[in-house]
GROMACS .gro file of C-alpha atoms in nm:
model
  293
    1UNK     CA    1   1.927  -1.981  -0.949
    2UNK     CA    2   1.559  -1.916  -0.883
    3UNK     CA    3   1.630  -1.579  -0.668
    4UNK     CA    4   1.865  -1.480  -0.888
    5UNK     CA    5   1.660  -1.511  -1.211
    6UNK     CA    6   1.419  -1.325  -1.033
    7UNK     CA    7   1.601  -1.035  -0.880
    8UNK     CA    8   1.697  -1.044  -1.314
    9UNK     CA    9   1.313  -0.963  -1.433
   10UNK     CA   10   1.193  -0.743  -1.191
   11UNK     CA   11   1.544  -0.568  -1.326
   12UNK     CA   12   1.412  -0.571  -1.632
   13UNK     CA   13   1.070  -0.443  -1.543
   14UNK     CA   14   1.266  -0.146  -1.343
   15UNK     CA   15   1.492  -0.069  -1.696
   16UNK     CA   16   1.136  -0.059  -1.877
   17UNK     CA   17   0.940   0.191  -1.605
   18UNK     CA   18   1.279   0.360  -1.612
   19UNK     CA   19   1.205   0.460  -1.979
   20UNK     CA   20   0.873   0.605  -1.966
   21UNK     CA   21   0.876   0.955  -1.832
   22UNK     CA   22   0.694   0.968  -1.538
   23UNK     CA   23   0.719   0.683  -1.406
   24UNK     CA   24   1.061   0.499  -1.183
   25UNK     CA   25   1.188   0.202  -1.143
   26UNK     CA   26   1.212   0.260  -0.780
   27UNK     CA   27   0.841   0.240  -0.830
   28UNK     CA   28   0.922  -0.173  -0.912
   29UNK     CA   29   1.182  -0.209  -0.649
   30UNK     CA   30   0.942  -0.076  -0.386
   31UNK     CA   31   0.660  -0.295  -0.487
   32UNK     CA   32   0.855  -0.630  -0.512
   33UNK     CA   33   1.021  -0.565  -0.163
   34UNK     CA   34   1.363  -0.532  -0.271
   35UNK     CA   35   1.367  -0.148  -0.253
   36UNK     CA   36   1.551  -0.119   0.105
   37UNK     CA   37   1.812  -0.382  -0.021
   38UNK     CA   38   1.909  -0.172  -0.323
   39UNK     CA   39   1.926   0.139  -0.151
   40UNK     CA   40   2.156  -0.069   0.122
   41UNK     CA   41   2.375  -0.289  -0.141
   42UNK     CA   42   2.467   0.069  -0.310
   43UNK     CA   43   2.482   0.279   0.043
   44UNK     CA   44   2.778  -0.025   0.089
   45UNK     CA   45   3.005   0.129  -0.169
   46UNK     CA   46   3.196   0.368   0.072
   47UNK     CA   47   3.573   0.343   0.176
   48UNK     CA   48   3.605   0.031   0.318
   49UNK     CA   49   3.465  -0.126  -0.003
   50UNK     CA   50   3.732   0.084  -0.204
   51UNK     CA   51   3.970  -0.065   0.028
   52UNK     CA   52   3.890  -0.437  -0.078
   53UNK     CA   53   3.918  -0.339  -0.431
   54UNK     CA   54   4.274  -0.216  -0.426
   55UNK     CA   55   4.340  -0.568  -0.240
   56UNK     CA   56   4.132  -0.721  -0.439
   57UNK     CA   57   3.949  -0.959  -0.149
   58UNK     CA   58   3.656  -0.975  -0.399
   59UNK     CA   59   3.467  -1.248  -0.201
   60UNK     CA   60   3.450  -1.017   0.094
   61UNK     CA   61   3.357  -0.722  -0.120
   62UNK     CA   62   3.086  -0.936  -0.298
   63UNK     CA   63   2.923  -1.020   0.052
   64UNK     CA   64   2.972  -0.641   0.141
   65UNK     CA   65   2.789  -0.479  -0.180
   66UNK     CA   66   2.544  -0.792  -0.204
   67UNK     CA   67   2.609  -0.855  -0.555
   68UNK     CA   68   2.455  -1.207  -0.581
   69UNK     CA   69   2.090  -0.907  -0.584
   70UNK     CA   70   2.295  -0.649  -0.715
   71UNK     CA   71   2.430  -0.786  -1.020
   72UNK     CA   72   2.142  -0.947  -1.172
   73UNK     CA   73   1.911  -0.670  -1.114
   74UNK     CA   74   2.161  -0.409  -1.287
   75UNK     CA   75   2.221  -0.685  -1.574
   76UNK     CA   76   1.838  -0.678  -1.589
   77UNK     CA   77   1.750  -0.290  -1.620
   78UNK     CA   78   2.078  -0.256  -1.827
   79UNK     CA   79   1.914  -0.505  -2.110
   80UNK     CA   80   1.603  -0.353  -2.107
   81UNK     CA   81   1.743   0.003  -2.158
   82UNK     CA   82   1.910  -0.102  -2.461
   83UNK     CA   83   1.672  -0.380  -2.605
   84UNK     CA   84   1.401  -0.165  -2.553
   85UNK     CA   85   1.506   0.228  -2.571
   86UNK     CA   86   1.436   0.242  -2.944
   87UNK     CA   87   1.101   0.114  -2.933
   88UNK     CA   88   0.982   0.304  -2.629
   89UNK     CA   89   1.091   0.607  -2.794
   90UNK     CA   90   0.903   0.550  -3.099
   91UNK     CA   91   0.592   0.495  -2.934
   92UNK     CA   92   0.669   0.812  -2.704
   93UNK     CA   93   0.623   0.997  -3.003
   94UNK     CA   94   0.377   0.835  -3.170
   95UNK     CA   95   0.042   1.001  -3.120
   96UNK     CA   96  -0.185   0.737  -3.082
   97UNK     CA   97   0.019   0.461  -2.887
   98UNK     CA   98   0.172   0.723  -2.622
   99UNK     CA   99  -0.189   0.735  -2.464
  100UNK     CA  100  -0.211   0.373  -2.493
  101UNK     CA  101   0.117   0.357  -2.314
  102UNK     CA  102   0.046   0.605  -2.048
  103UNK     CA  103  -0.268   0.451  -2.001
  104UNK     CA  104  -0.115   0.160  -1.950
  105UNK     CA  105   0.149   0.276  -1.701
  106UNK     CA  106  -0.065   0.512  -1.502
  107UNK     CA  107  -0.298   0.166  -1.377
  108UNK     CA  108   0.043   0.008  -1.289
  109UNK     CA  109   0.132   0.341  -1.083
  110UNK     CA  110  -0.240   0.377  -0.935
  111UNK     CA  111  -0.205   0.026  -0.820
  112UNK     CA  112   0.135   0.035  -0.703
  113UNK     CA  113   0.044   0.291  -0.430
  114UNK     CA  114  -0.206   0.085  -0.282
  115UNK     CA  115  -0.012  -0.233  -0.279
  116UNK     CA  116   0.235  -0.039  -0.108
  117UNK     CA  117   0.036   0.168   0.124
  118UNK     CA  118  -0.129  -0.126   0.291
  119UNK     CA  119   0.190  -0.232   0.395
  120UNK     CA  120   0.209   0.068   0.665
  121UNK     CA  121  -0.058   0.091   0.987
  122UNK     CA  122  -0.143   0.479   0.935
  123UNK     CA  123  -0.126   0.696   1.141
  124UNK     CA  124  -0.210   1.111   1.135
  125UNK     CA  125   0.179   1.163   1.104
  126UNK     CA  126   0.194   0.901   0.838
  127UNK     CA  127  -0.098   1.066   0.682
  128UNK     CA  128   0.098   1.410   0.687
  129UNK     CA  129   0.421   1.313   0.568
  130UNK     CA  130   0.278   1.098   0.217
  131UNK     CA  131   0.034   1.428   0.196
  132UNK     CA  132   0.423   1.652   0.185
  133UNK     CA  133   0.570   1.331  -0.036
  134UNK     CA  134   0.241   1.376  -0.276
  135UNK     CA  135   0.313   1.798  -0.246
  136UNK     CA  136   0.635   1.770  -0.399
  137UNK     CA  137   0.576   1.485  -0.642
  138UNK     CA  138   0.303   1.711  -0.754
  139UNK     CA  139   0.556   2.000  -0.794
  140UNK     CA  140   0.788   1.832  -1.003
  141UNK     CA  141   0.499   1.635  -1.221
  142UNK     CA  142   0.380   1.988  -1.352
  143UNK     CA  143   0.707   2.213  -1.445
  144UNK     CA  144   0.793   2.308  -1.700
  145UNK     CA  145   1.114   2.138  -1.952
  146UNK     CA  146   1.346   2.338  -2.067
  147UNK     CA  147   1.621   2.382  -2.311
  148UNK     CA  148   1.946   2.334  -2.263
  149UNK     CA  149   2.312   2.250  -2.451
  150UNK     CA  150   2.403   1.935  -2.502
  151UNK     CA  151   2.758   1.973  -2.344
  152UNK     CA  152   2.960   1.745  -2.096
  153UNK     CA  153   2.835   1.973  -1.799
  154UNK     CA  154   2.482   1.899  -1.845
  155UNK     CA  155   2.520   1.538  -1.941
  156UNK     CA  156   2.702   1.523  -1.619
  157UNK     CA  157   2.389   1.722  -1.401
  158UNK     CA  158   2.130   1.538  -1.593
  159UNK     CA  159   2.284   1.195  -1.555
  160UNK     CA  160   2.318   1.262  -1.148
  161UNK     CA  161   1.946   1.440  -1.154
  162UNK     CA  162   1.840   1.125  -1.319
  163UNK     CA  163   1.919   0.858  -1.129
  164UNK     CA  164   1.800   1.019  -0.818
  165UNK     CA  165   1.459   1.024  -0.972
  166UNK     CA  166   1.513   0.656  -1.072
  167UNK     CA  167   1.608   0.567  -0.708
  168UNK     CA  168   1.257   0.760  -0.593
  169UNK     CA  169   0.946   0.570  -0.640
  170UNK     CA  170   0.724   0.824  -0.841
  171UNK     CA  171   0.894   1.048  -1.104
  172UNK     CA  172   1.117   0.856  -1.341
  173UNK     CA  173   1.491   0.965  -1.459
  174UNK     CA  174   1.336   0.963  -1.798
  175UNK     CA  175   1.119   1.288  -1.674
  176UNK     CA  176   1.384   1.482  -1.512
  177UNK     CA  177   1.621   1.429  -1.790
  178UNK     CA  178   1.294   1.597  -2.017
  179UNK     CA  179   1.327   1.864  -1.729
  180UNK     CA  180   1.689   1.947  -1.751
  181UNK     CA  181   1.655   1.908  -2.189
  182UNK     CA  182   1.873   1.616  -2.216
  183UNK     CA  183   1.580   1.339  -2.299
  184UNK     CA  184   1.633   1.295  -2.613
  185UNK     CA  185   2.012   1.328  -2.636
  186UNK     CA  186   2.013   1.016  -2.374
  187UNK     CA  187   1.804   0.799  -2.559
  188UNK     CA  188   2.002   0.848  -2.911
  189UNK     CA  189   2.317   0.808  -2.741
  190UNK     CA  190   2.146   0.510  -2.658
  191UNK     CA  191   2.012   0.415  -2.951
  192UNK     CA  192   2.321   0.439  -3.160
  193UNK     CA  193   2.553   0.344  -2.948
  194UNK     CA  194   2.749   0.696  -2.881
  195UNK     CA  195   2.980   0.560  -2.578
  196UNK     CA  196   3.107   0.879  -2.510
  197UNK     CA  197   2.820   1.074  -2.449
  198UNK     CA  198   2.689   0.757  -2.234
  199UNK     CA  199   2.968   0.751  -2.063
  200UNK     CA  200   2.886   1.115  -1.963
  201UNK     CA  201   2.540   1.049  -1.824
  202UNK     CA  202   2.726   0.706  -1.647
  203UNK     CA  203   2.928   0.882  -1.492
  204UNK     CA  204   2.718   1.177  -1.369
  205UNK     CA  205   2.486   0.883  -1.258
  206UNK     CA  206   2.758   0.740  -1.045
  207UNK     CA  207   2.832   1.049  -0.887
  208UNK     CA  208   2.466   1.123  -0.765
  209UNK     CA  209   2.350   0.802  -0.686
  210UNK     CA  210   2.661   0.788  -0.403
  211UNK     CA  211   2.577   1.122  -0.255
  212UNK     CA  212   2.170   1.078  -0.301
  213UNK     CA  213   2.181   0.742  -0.153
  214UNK     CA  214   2.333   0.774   0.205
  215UNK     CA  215   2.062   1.056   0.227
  216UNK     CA  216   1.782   0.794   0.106
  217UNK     CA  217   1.935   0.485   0.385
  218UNK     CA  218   1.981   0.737   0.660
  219UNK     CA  219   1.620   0.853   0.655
  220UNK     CA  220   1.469   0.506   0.603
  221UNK     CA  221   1.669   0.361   0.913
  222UNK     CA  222   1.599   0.629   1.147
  223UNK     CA  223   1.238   0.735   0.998
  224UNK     CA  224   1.147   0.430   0.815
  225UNK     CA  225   0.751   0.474   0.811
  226UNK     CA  226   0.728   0.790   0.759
  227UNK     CA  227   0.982   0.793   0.488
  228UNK     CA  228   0.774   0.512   0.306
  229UNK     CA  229   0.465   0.715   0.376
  230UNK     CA  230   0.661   1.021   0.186
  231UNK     CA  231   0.737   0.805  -0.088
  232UNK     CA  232   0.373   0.653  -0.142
  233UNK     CA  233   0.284   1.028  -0.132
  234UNK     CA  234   0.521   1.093  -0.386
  235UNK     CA  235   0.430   0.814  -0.653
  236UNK     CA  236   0.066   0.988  -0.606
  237UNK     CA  237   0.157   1.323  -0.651
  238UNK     CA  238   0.323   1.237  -0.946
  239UNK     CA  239   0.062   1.040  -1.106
  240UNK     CA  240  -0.079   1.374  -1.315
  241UNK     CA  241   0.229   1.333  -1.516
  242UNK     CA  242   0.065   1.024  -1.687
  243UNK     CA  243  -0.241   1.150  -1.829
  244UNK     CA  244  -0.220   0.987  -2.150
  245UNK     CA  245  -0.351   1.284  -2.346
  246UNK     CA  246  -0.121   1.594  -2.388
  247UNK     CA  247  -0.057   1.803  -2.669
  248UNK     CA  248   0.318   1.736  -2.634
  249UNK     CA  249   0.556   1.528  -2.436
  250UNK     CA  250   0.839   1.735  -2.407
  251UNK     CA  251   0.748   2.090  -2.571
  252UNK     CA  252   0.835   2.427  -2.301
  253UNK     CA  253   0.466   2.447  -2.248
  254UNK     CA  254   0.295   2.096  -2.230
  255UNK     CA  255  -0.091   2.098  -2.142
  256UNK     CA  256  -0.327   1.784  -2.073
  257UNK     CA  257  -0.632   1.780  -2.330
  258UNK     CA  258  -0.992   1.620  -2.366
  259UNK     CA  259  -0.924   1.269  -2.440
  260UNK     CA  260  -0.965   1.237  -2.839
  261UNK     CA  261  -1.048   0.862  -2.861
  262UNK     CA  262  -0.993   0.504  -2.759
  263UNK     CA  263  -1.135   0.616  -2.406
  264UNK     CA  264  -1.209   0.269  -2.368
  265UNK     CA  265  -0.913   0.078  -2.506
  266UNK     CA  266  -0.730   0.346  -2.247
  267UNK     CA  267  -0.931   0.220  -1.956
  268UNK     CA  268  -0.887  -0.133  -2.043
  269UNK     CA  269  -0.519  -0.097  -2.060
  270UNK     CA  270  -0.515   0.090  -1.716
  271UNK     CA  271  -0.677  -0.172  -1.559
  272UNK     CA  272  -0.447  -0.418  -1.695
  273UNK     CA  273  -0.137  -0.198  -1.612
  274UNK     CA  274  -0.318  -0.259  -1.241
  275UNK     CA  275  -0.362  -0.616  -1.257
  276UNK     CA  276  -0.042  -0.665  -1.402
  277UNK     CA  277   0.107  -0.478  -1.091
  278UNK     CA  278  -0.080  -0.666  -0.872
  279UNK     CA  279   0.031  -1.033  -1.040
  280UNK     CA  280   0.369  -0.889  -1.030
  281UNK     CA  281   0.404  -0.772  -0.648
  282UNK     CA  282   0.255  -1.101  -0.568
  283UNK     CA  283   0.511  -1.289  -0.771
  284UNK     CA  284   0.810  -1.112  -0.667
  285UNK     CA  285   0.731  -1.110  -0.303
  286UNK     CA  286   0.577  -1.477  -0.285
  287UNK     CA  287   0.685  -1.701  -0.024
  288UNK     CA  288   0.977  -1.967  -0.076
  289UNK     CA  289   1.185  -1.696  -0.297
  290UNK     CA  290   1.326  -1.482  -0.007
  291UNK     CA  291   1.438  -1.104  -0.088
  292UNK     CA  292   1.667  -1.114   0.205
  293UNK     CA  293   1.871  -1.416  -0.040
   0.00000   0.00000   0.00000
């Protein structure tokens, strides 16, 4: 019950980072250690899996998808998407607590590198391939949004851009949805409830999380440091994207500015963002509550 509560919060910490554009859950799932088990448990969903569905051995396919880790953790980041979508959204455009809130996150991203980075022995070629990972992280953390319909089609592409980003540590879903113009239809559909536009983004999720995923498992069994290496690359790269002062979150042109107060509260909430990281890596990964359970 212990495991399984906690494979529940750091779900719920991954539904919260999920929220806030520019940052991923896969971000939380790499620091607590469970990252290469969720991108195994949903790699498992494949034929043979379909196959014990239609004949409905569900104790085998339990064992095979490892729900007793994959339940809780999606029961987690589903309850913090819809307890908290409203809120975070608010404060998102609220001009003086999104700098708080970026502040806030950007200490918890800073220090999620280095928890994660000192898990690898570097090496030059380790050094090159985070310096490519923080290349493209960088690429993606400074275009541009755009606007575009909110039809099926795009709910569909956003929904499967999404939760690639979400299954990256680095850039969240929450940013590339602002990239493809479908942030804000997401979160009201949220918000109120709109299960058919939901169901849209769902489904569009499903679809590229099966195809992004057997990518993600192949490179991390037959490149595994160097693929980690990318990905602490990436979460740098990406870490512009949290400067807490910007003229807009989500306009066609957004530009960082001078910070314009509350320098101080900002720092003090970055290094608590960092701290907080650090408590939580350290509580997630501790001894006596195995991942591998």
């Amino acid at each position: 019950m212990r495991v399984t509560f906690s494979h529940f919060v750091v779900g719920v910490v991954m539904g919260m980072a999920d929220l806030v554009p520019g940052v991923s859950g896969g971000t939380i799932a790499f620091v607590s250690g469970r990252y290469e088990r969720l991108v195994a448990a949903i790699h498992s969903f494949d034929v043979p899996a379909v196959g014990m569905i239609r004949r409905r051995t569900w104790t085998a396919l339990g064992r095979r998808l490892d729900l007793g880790f994959l339940l809780p953790l999606l029961l987690g980041i589903g309850t913090a998407v819809v307890a908290l979508a409203g809120t975070l959204d608010g404060w998102l455009g609220d001009q003086v607590a999104r700098p708080r809130l970026f502040s806030f996150f950007a200490g918890l991203v800073v220090a999620s590198a280095i928890v994660v980075g000192r898990r690898l022995r570097w090496s030059p070629a380790l050094v090159g391939a985070a310096a490519t990972g923080g290349l493209i992280g960088a690429v993606v953390a400074f275009s541009t949004p755009t606007r575009t319909p909110p039809t099926a089609p795009w709910a569909l592409l956003g929904g499967a851009l999404a939760i690639c980003a979400m299954i990256l540590p680095g850039i969240s879903g929450s940013f590339i949805l602002l990239l493809v113009g479908q942030y804000e239809r997401a979160v009201e559909a949220v918000h109120v409830r709109d299960v058919g536009t939901v169901g849209l983004f769902a489904l569009g999720a499903v679809i590229g999380l099966l195809l992004f995923v057997r990518v993600l498992r192949w490179t991390l069994v037959r490149y595994h440091d160097p693929t980690i290496a990318a990905l602490v690359g990436f979460i740098v790269g990406s870490l512009p994207r949290l400067w807490p002062w910007t003229d807009c979150l989500d306009c066609l042109d957004p530009r960082a500015v001078a910070p314009t107060g509350g320098v101080g509260l900002a720092i003090g909430l970055g290094v608590a963002g960092a701290a907080g990281m650090v408590v939580f890596e350290r509580w997630a990964t501790r001894p006596g509550d195995p991942v591998g359970s």
